[in-house]
Amino acid sequence: MAHFAKIENNLVTEVIVAEQDFIDTLSGEWVQTSYNTNDGQHPEGRPLRKNYAGIGFSYDRTRDAFIRPKPYPSWILDEDTCGWKAPVDYPSDTTDMYGWNEDSGAWVVVEDLRLPPV
């Protein structure tokens, strides 16, 4: 069994698990996707179409890749992974949790998730 995404107008509208023989009986365009592929990586070294497809993802035929919806207007598509990147790197501080603030264009500490000092 494998995962397949139904593509309509370059958007994923459905994802199912099925055998190829069953997919061949369905109408519409179905493209295989890998549950273990994320940002162009696969634990066994065989990424398929850059990302596991989800409803609302786009399918880019030129890149042969599934692309998540853009999370923020300022984020940039990484051409190698087909994942979205903030214009500023995530902080390396390990005691705080951060969330993206689009208005300031920066990562900000999420106060209620702050870890106690060690």
GROMACS .gro file of N, CA, C and O in nm:
model
  472
    1MET      N    1   0.084  -0.119   0.000
    1MET     CA    2   0.000   0.000   0.000
    1MET      C    3   0.088   0.124   0.000
    1MET      O    4   0.198   0.123   0.052
    2ALA      N    5   0.034   0.230  -0.056
    2ALA     CA    6   0.106   0.357  -0.063
    2ALA      C    7   0.006   0.471  -0.042
    2ALA      O    8  -0.115   0.450  -0.044
    3HIS      N    9   0.057   0.589  -0.022
    3HIS     CA   10  -0.025   0.708  -0.008
    3HIS      C   11  -0.031   0.779  -0.143
    3HIS      O   12   0.070   0.790  -0.212
    4PHE      N   13  -0.151   0.828  -0.174
    4PHE     CA   14  -0.172   0.900  -0.299
    4PHE      C   15  -0.251   1.027  -0.271
    4PHE      O   16  -0.342   1.028  -0.188
    5ALA      N   17  -0.216   1.133  -0.343
    5ALA     CA   18  -0.285   1.261  -0.331
    5ALA      C   19  -0.363   1.289  -0.458
    5ALA      O   20  -0.312   1.272  -0.569
    6LYS      N   21  -0.489   1.332  -0.441
    6LYS     CA   22  -0.569   1.373  -0.556
    6LYS      C   23  -0.540   1.520  -0.584
    6LYS      O   24  -0.546   1.604  -0.494
    7ILE      N   25  -0.508   1.548  -0.710
    7ILE     CA   26  -0.471   1.683  -0.750
    7ILE      C   27  -0.582   1.743  -0.837
    7ILE      O   28  -0.622   1.685  -0.936
    8GLU      N   29  -0.630   1.860  -0.796
    8GLU     CA   30  -0.728   1.936  -0.874
    8GLU      C   31  -0.682   2.080  -0.880
    8GLU      O   32  -0.663   2.143  -0.776
    9ASN      N   33  -0.659   2.130  -1.001
    9ASN     CA   34  -0.611   2.268  -1.020
    9ASN      C   35  -0.482   2.293  -0.941
    9ASN      O   36  -0.467   2.396  -0.876
   10ASN      N   37  -0.393   2.195  -0.943
   10ASN     CA   38  -0.262   2.202  -0.875
   10ASN      C   39  -0.272   2.205  -0.723
   10ASN      O   40  -0.174   2.238  -0.656
   11LEU      N   41  -0.388   2.172  -0.667
   11LEU     CA   42  -0.403   2.165  -0.521
   11LEU      C   43  -0.440   2.024  -0.480
   11LEU      O   44  -0.515   1.955  -0.549
   12VAL      N   45  -0.390   1.983  -0.363
   12VAL     CA   46  -0.425   1.853  -0.306
   12VAL      C   47  -0.563   1.865  -0.241
   12VAL      O   48  -0.584   1.951  -0.155
   13THR      N   49  -0.656   1.780  -0.284
   13THR     CA   50  -0.792   1.784  -0.229
   13THR      C   51  -0.824   1.662  -0.145
   13THR      O   52  -0.924   1.661  -0.073
   14GLU      N   53  -0.740   1.559  -0.156
   14GLU     CA   54  -0.766   1.434  -0.084
   14GLU      C   55  -0.636   1.354  -0.078
   14GLU      O   56  -0.555   1.360  -0.170
   15VAL      N   57  -0.615   1.281   0.031
   15VAL     CA   58  -0.501   1.190   0.043
   15VAL      C   59  -0.555   1.057   0.094
   15VAL      O   60  -0.630   1.053   0.192
   16ILE      N   61  -0.518   0.947   0.026
   16ILE     CA   62  -0.567   0.815   0.065
   16ILE      C   63  -0.451   0.714   0.064
   16ILE      O   64  -0.346   0.739   0.005
   17VAL      N   65  -0.475   0.602   0.129
   17VAL     CA   66  -0.383   0.488   0.126
   17VAL      C   67  -0.449   0.382   0.038
   17VAL      O   68  -0.564   0.345   0.060
   18ALA      N   69  -0.376   0.334  -0.063
   18ALA     CA   70  -0.434   0.238  -0.157
   18ALA      C   71  -0.324   0.168  -0.235
   18ALA      O   72  -0.208   0.210  -0.234
   19GLU      N   73  -0.363   0.064  -0.304
   19GLU     CA   74  -0.275  -0.004  -0.398
   19GLU      C   75  -0.281   0.069  -0.532
   19GLU      O   76  -0.383   0.130  -0.566
   20GLN      N   77  -0.174   0.062  -0.607
   20GLN     CA   78  -0.169   0.127  -0.738
   20GLN      C   79  -0.281   0.077  -0.829
   20GLN      O   80  -0.341   0.155  -0.903
   21ASP      N   81  -0.313  -0.052  -0.822
   21ASP     CA   82  -0.421  -0.107  -0.905
   21ASP      C   83  -0.554  -0.037  -0.879
   21ASP      O   84  -0.632  -0.012  -0.972
   22PHE      N   85  -0.582  -0.005  -0.753
   22PHE     CA   86  -0.704   0.066  -0.719
   22PHE      C   87  -0.699   0.209  -0.771
   22PHE      O   88  -0.796   0.259  -0.829
   23ILE      N   89  -0.586   0.277  -0.753
   23ILE     CA   90  -0.570   0.414  -0.801
   23ILE      C   91  -0.595   0.421  -0.951
   23ILE      O   92  -0.658   0.515  -1.001
   24ASP      N   93  -0.551   0.320  -1.022
   24ASP     CA   94  -0.568   0.318  -1.168
   24ASP      C   95  -0.714   0.313  -1.210
   24ASP      O   96  -0.746   0.347  -1.324
   25THR      N   97  -0.805   0.275  -1.120
   25THR     CA   98  -0.948   0.270  -1.152
   25THR      C   99  -1.019   0.402  -1.122
   25THR      O  100  -1.135   0.419  -1.159
   26LEU      N  101  -0.953   0.494  -1.054
   26LEU     CA  102  -1.016   0.619  -1.013
   26LEU      C  103  -1.007   0.725  -1.122
   26LEU      O  104  -0.913   0.727  -1.201
   27SER      N  105  -1.104   0.815  -1.121
   27SER     CA  106  -1.098   0.929  -1.212
   27SER      C  107  -1.013   1.039  -1.149
   27SER      O  108  -0.989   1.040  -1.029
   28GLY      N  109  -0.969   1.129  -1.229
   28GLY     CA  110  -0.889   1.240  -1.179
   28GLY      C  111  -0.741   1.207  -1.176
   28GLY      O  112  -0.699   1.098  -1.215
   29GLU      N  113  -0.664   1.303  -1.131
   29GLU     CA  114  -0.519   1.286  -1.123
   29GLU      C  115  -0.478   1.249  -0.981
   29GLU      O  116  -0.511   1.320  -0.885
   30TRP      N  117  -0.407   1.139  -0.968
   30TRP     CA  118  -0.358   1.091  -0.839
   30TRP      C  119  -0.206   1.080  -0.846
   30TRP      O  120  -0.152   1.024  -0.941
   31VAL      N  121  -0.138   1.136  -0.747
   31VAL     CA  122   0.008   1.137  -0.744
   31VAL      C  123   0.054   1.074  -0.614
   31VAL      O  124   0.004   1.109  -0.506
   32GLN      N  125   0.150   0.984  -0.622
   32GLN     CA  126   0.199   0.916  -0.502
   32GLN      C  127   0.276   1.015  -0.414
   32GLN      O  128   0.344   1.105  -0.462
   33THR      N  129   0.264   0.996  -0.283
   33THR     CA  130   0.333   1.077  -0.185
   33THR      C  131   0.390   0.985  -0.077
   33THR      O  132   0.340   0.874  -0.060
   34SER      N  133   0.492   1.029  -0.010
   34SER     CA  134   0.555   0.946   0.093
   34SER      C  135   0.532   1.004   0.231
   34SER      O  136   0.572   1.118   0.260
   35TYR      N  137   0.472   0.925   0.318
   35TYR     CA  138   0.442   0.966   0.455
   35TYR      C  139   0.569   1.006   0.530
   35TYR      O  140   0.565   1.087   0.620
   36ASN      N  141   0.682   0.950   0.493
   36ASN     CA  142   0.807   0.975   0.564
   36ASN      C  143   0.893   1.085   0.503
   36ASN      O  144   1.006   1.106   0.545
   37THR      N  145   0.842   1.155   0.403
   37THR     CA  146   0.920   1.262   0.340
   37THR      C  147   0.877   1.397   0.394
   37THR      O  148   0.760   1.431   0.397
   38ASN      N  149   0.977   1.474   0.438
   38ASN     CA  150   0.952   1.608   0.492
   38ASN      C  151   1.072   1.697   0.459
   38ASN      O  152   1.186   1.662   0.489
   39ASP      N  153   1.045   1.811   0.399
   39ASP     CA  154   1.150   1.906   0.360
   39ASP      C  155   1.263   1.840   0.283
   39ASP      O  156   1.381   1.864   0.306
   40GLY      N  157   1.226   1.752   0.190
   40GLY     CA  158   1.324   1.688   0.104
   40GLY      C  159   1.406   1.580   0.171
   40GLY      O  160   1.504   1.532   0.114
   41GLN      N  161   1.366   1.539   0.292
   41GLN     CA  162   1.440   1.436   0.366
   41GLN      C  163   1.351   1.314   0.390
   41GLN      O  164   1.230   1.327   0.406
   42HIS      N  165   1.414   1.199   0.392
   42HIS     CA  166   1.346   1.073   0.421
   42HIS      C  167   1.442   0.993   0.508
   42HIS      O  168   1.562   0.989   0.480
   43PRO      N  169   1.393   0.928   0.616
   43PRO     CA  170   1.484   0.856   0.706
   43PRO      C  171   1.567   0.747   0.637
   43PRO      O  172   1.677   0.715   0.681
   44GLU      N  173   1.518   0.694   0.530
   44GLU     CA  174   1.591   0.590   0.457
   44GLU      C  175   1.659   0.646   0.332
   44GLU      O  176   1.706   0.570   0.247
   45GLY      N  177   1.664   0.778   0.320
   45GLY     CA  178   1.736   0.842   0.211
   45GLY      C  179   1.667   0.840   0.076
   45GLY      O  180   1.733   0.857  -0.026
   46ARG      N  181   1.536   0.820   0.073
   46ARG     CA  182   1.466   0.819  -0.055
   46ARG      C  183   1.344   0.912  -0.053
   46ARG      O  184   1.229   0.867  -0.058
   47PRO      N  185   1.369   1.043  -0.045
   47PRO     CA  186   1.257   1.137  -0.042
   47PRO      C  187   1.176   1.133  -0.172
   47PRO      O  188   1.231   1.111  -0.279
   48LEU      N  189   1.046   1.149  -0.158
   48LEU     CA  190   0.956   1.149  -0.273
   48LEU      C  191   0.878   1.279  -0.275
   48LEU      O  192   0.802   1.308  -0.181
   49ARG      N  193   0.898   1.359  -0.374
   49ARG     CA  194   0.824   1.484  -0.398
   49ARG      C  195   0.835   1.584  -0.284
   49ARG      O  196   0.741   1.655  -0.251
   50LYS      N  197   0.950   1.586  -0.220
   50LYS     CA  198   0.992   1.686  -0.121
   50LYS      C  199   0.915   1.685   0.011
   50LYS      O  200   0.971   1.706   0.116
   51ASN      N  201   0.781   1.664   0.008
   51ASN     CA  202   0.699   1.667   0.130
   51ASN      C  203   0.583   1.570   0.116
   51ASN      O  204   0.532   1.548   0.006
   52TYR      N  205   0.541   1.517   0.230
   52TYR     CA  206   0.418   1.437   0.232
   52TYR      C  207   0.303   1.531   0.202
   52TYR      O  208   0.292   1.639   0.262
   53ALA      N  209   0.217   1.493   0.111
   53ALA     CA  210   0.105   1.580   0.070
   53ALA      C  211   0.000   1.590   0.179
   53ALA      O  212  -0.026   1.496   0.252
   54GLY      N  213  -0.060   1.706   0.188
   54GLY     CA  214  -0.171   1.729   0.278
   54GLY      C  215  -0.278   1.809   0.204
   54GLY      O  216  -0.247   1.879   0.107
   55ILE      N  217  -0.400   1.798   0.250
   55ILE     CA  218  -0.508   1.874   0.186
   55ILE      C  219  -0.473   2.023   0.195
   55ILE      O  220  -0.433   2.073   0.300
   56GLY      N  221  -0.484   2.091   0.081
   56GLY     CA  222  -0.452   2.233   0.075
   56GLY      C  223  -0.310   2.260   0.028
   56GLY      O  224  -0.275   2.374  -0.001
   57PHE      N  225  -0.226   2.157   0.022
   57PHE     CA  226  -0.091   2.174  -0.032
   57PHE      C  227  -0.103   2.196  -0.182
   57PHE      O  228  -0.198   2.153  -0.245
   58SER      N  229  -0.002   2.260  -0.239
   58SER     CA  230   0.003   2.271  -0.384
   58SER      C  231   0.093   2.162  -0.439
   58SER      O  232   0.179   2.110  -0.368
   59TYR      N  233   0.069   2.126  -0.565
   59TYR     CA  234   0.157   2.032  -0.633
   59TYR      C  235   0.223   2.109  -0.747
   59TYR      O  236   0.157   2.157  -0.837
   60ASP      N  237   0.354   2.124  -0.738
   60ASP     CA  238   0.432   2.195  -0.838
   60ASP      C  239   0.488   2.093  -0.935
   60ASP      O  240   0.577   2.015  -0.901
   61ARG      N  241   0.436   2.092  -1.056
   61ARG     CA  242   0.478   1.993  -1.157
   61ARG      C  243   0.622   2.014  -1.202
   61ARG      O  244   0.694   1.918  -1.229
   62THR      N  245   0.666   2.137  -1.209
   62THR     CA  246   0.802   2.166  -1.252
   62THR      C  247   0.903   2.107  -1.152
   62THR      O  248   1.001   2.046  -1.191
   63ARG      N  249   0.877   2.127  -1.024
   63ARG     CA  250   0.965   2.075  -0.920
   63ARG      C  251   0.931   1.930  -0.883
   63ARG      O  252   1.007   1.867  -0.811
   64ASP      N  253   0.815   1.880  -0.930
   64ASP     CA  254   0.762   1.750  -0.889
   64ASP      C  255   0.761   1.742  -0.737
   64ASP      O  256   0.818   1.652  -0.676
   65ALA      N  257   0.696   1.842  -0.676
   65ALA     CA  258   0.699   1.856  -0.531
   65ALA      C  259   0.566   1.901  -0.474
   65ALA      O  260   0.494   1.979  -0.538
   66PHE      N  261   0.537   1.851  -0.353
   66PHE     CA  262   0.424   1.901  -0.276
   66PHE      C  263   0.475   2.013  -0.187
   66PHE      O  264   0.580   2.001  -0.124
   67ILE      N  265   0.400   2.125  -0.183
   67ILE     CA  266   0.443   2.241  -0.107
   67ILE      C  267   0.330   2.284  -0.013
   67ILE      O  268   0.216   2.304  -0.056
   68ARG      N  269   0.366   2.296   0.115
   68ARG     CA  270   0.268   2.340   0.216
   68ARG      C  271   0.221   2.483   0.183
   68ARG      O  272   0.294   2.560   0.120
   69PRO      N  273   0.103   2.520   0.234
   69PRO     CA  274   0.061   2.659   0.219
   69PRO      C  275   0.164   2.751   0.288
   69PRO      O  276   0.221   2.715   0.392
   70LYS      N  277   0.187   2.866   0.232
   70LYS     CA  278   0.283   2.961   0.287
   70LYS      C  279   0.233   3.010   0.423
   70LYS      O  280   0.123   3.065   0.432
   71PRO      N  281   0.313   2.992   0.530
   71PRO     CA  282   0.263   3.028   0.663
   71PRO      C  283   0.256   3.179   0.689
   71PRO      O  284   0.169   3.225   0.764
   72TYR      N  285   0.350   3.254   0.633
   72TYR     CA  286   0.354   3.400   0.653
   72TYR      C  287   0.399   3.465   0.522
   72TYR      O  288   0.480   3.410   0.449
   73PRO      N  289   0.351   3.586   0.493
   73PRO     CA  290   0.389   3.653   0.368
   73PRO      C  291   0.539   3.672   0.350
   73PRO      O  292   0.591   3.669   0.239
   74SER      N  293   0.613   3.691   0.460
   74SER     CA  294   0.756   3.719   0.450
   74SER      C  295   0.842   3.595   0.431
   74SER      O  296   0.961   3.605   0.400
   75TRP      N  297   0.786   3.476   0.450
   75TRP     CA  298   0.867   3.355   0.441
   75TRP      C  299   0.900   3.323   0.295
   75TRP      O  300   0.825   3.357   0.204
   76ILE      N  301   1.011   3.253   0.277
   76ILE     CA  302   1.067   3.227   0.145
   76ILE      C  303   1.074   3.077   0.121
   76ILE      O  304   1.110   3.000   0.211
   77LEU      N  305   1.041   3.035  -0.001
   77LEU     CA  306   1.048   2.894  -0.035
   77LEU      C  307   1.193   2.852  -0.055
   77LEU      O  308   1.266   2.913  -0.133
   78ASP      N  309   1.235   2.749   0.017
   78ASP     CA  310   1.367   2.691   0.000
   78ASP      C  311   1.359   2.599  -0.122
   78ASP      O  312   1.287   2.499  -0.120
   79GLU      N  313   1.430   2.633  -0.227
   79GLU     CA  314   1.421   2.558  -0.353
   79GLU      C  315   1.469   2.413  -0.339
   79GLU      O  316   1.422   2.326  -0.411
   80ASP      N  317   1.561   2.388  -0.249
   80ASP     CA  318   1.614   2.252  -0.233
   80ASP      C  319   1.517   2.160  -0.159
   80ASP      O  320   1.504   2.043  -0.192
   81THR      N  321   1.450   2.213  -0.056
   81THR     CA  322   1.363   2.129   0.027
   81THR      C  323   1.215   2.147  -0.003
   81THR      O  324   1.133   2.066   0.039
   82CYS      N  325   1.180   2.257  -0.072
   82CYS     CA  326   1.041   2.297  -0.094
   82CYS      C  327   0.967   2.315   0.039
   82CYS      O  328   0.848   2.290   0.051
   83GLY      N  329   1.042   2.360   0.139
   83GLY     CA  330   0.985   2.399   0.268
   83GLY      C  331   0.997   2.550   0.282
   83GLY      O  332   1.078   2.614   0.214
   84TRP      N  333   0.916   2.608   0.368
   84TRP     CA  334   0.918   2.753   0.389
   84TRP      C  335   1.018   2.788   0.497
   84TRP      O  336   1.027   2.721   0.599
   85LYS      N  337   1.090   2.897   0.477
   85LYS     CA  338   1.192   2.945   0.571
   85LYS      C  339   1.160   3.089   0.611
   85LYS      O  340   1.126   3.172   0.526
   86ALA      N  341   1.177   3.114   0.740
   86ALA     CA  342   1.164   3.252   0.788
   86ALA      C  343   1.282   3.333   0.736
   86ALA      O  344   1.390   3.278   0.712
   87PRO      N  345   1.264   3.464   0.719
   87PRO     CA  346   1.375   3.545   0.671
   87PRO      C  347   1.486   3.562   0.775
   87PRO      O  348   1.594   3.611   0.744
   88VAL      N  349   1.459   3.518   0.898
   88VAL     CA  350   1.556   3.524   1.007
   88VAL      C  351   1.564   3.385   1.068
   88VAL      O  352   1.460   3.321   1.093
   89ASP      N  353   1.685   3.336   1.094
   89ASP     CA  354   1.701   3.203   1.152
   89ASP      C  355   1.637   3.193   1.289
   89ASP      O  356   1.636   3.290   1.366
   90TYR      N  357   1.586   3.073   1.321
   90TYR     CA  358   1.528   3.045   1.452
   90TYR      C  359   1.639   3.059   1.556
   90TYR      O  360   1.752   3.012   1.534
   91PRO      N  361   1.611   3.122   1.671
   91PRO     CA  362   1.714   3.140   1.773
   91PRO      C  363   1.771   3.007   1.824
   91PRO      O  364   1.700   2.907   1.831
   92SER      N  365   1.896   3.008   1.860
   92SER     CA  366   1.962   2.887   1.909
   92SER      C  367   1.944   2.869   2.060
   92SER      O  368   1.988   2.768   2.116
   93ASP      N  369   1.880   2.963   2.126
   93ASP     CA  370   1.852   2.955   2.270
   93ASP      C  371   1.768   2.830   2.298
   93ASP      O  372   1.663   2.810   2.239
   94THR      N  373   1.813   2.745   2.388
   94THR     CA  374   1.742   2.620   2.415
   94THR      C  375   1.648   2.626   2.535
   94THR      O  376   1.580   2.530   2.565
   95THR      N  377   1.645   2.739   2.606
   95THR     CA  378   1.557   2.746   2.724
   95THR      C  379   1.422   2.810   2.693
   95THR      O  380   1.332   2.804   2.776
   96ASP      N  381   1.409   2.872   2.579
   96ASP     CA  382   1.284   2.940   2.544
   96ASP      C  383   1.222   2.880   2.419
   96ASP      O  384   1.291   2.823   2.335
   97MET      N  385   1.091   2.894   2.409
   97MET     CA  386   1.019   2.857   2.287
   97MET      C  387   0.985   2.988   2.215
   97MET      O  388   0.950   3.086   2.279
   98TYR      N  389   0.995   2.984   2.083
   98TYR     CA  390   0.972   3.104   2.004
   98TYR      C  391   0.860   3.084   1.903
   98TYR      O  392   0.837   2.973   1.856
   99GLY      N  393   0.793   3.192   1.873
   99GLY     CA  394   0.693   3.194   1.769
   99GLY      C  395   0.726   3.310   1.675
   99GLY      O  396   0.791   3.408   1.715
  100TRP      N  397   0.684   3.298   1.550
  100TRP     CA  398   0.712   3.402   1.452
  100TRP      C  399   0.614   3.517   1.466
  100TRP      O  400   0.493   3.497   1.476
  101ASN      N  401   0.665   3.639   1.467
  101ASN     CA  402   0.581   3.759   1.470
  101ASN      C  403   0.598   3.829   1.336
  101ASN      O  404   0.704   3.888   1.308
  102GLU      N  405   0.498   3.820   1.253
  102GLU     CA  406   0.507   3.876   1.117
  102GLU      C  407   0.518   4.029   1.120
  102GLU      O  408   0.587   4.088   1.037
  103ASP      N  409   0.452   4.093   1.217
  103ASP     CA  410   0.456   4.240   1.223
  103ASP      C  411   0.598   4.293   1.249
  103ASP      O  412   0.640   4.391   1.189
  104SER      N  413   0.671   4.226   1.338
  104SER     CA  414   0.807   4.271   1.369
  104SER      C  415   0.912   4.202   1.281
  104SER      O  416   1.028   4.243   1.279
  105GLY      N  417   0.872   4.096   1.211
  105GLY     CA  418   0.967   4.023   1.129
  105GLY      C  419   1.074   3.954   1.211
  105GLY      O  420   1.190   3.944   1.170
  106ALA      N  421   1.033   3.903   1.329
  106ALA     CA  422   1.131   3.842   1.419
  106ALA      C  423   1.066   3.729   1.499
  106ALA      O  424   0.944   3.721   1.511
  107TRP      N  425   1.153   3.642   1.553
  107TRP     CA  426   1.109   3.538   1.645
  107TRP      C  427   1.092   3.602   1.781
  107TRP      O  428   1.177   3.681   1.825
  108VAL      N  429   0.983   3.573   1.850
  108VAL     CA  430   0.959   3.627   1.984
  108VAL      C  431   0.935   3.512   2.081
  108VAL      O  432   0.881   3.408   2.044
  109VAL      N  433   0.976   3.533   2.207
  109VAL     CA  434   0.957   3.431   2.309
  109VAL      C  435   0.809   3.413   2.336
  109VAL      O  436   0.735   3.510   2.350
  110VAL      N  437   0.767   3.288   2.339
  110VAL     CA  438   0.629   3.257   2.376
  110VAL      C  439   0.630   3.239   2.527
  110VAL      O  440   0.678   3.138   2.578
  111GLU      N  441   0.582   3.339   2.598
  111GLU     CA  442   0.596   3.347   2.744
  111GLU      C  443   0.539   3.227   2.818
  111GLU      O  444   0.600   3.175   2.910
  112ASP      N  445   0.421   3.181   2.782
  112ASP     CA  446   0.360   3.073   2.859
  112ASP      C  447   0.424   2.936   2.831
  112ASP      O  448   0.389   2.839   2.895
  113LEU      N  449   0.517   2.929   2.739
  113LEU     CA  450   0.588   2.804   2.713
  113LEU      C  451   0.733   2.810   2.762
  113LEU      O  452   0.810   2.719   2.738
  114ARG      N  453   0.770   2.918   2.829
  114ARG     CA  454   0.908   2.938   2.877
  114ARG      C  455   0.944   2.828   2.976
  114ARG      O  456   0.869   2.797   3.067
  115LEU      N  457   1.061   2.770   2.959
  115LEU     CA  458   1.110   2.664   3.047
  115LEU      C  459   1.181   2.725   3.167
  115LEU      O  460   1.246   2.829   3.156
  116PRO      N  461   1.172   2.659   3.284
  116PRO     CA  462   1.243   2.712   3.401
  116PRO      C  463   1.394   2.697   3.381
  116PRO      O  464   1.439   2.606   3.313
  117PRO      N  465   1.472   2.789   3.442
  117PRO     CA  466   1.618   2.777   3.428
  117PRO      C  467   1.669   2.648   3.492
  117PRO      O  468   1.610   2.597   3.587
  118VAL      N  469   1.777   2.597   3.437
  118VAL     CA  470   1.835   2.472   3.489
  118VAL      C  471   1.944   2.502   3.586
  118VAL      O  472   2.019   2.590   3.575
   0.00000   0.00000   0.00000
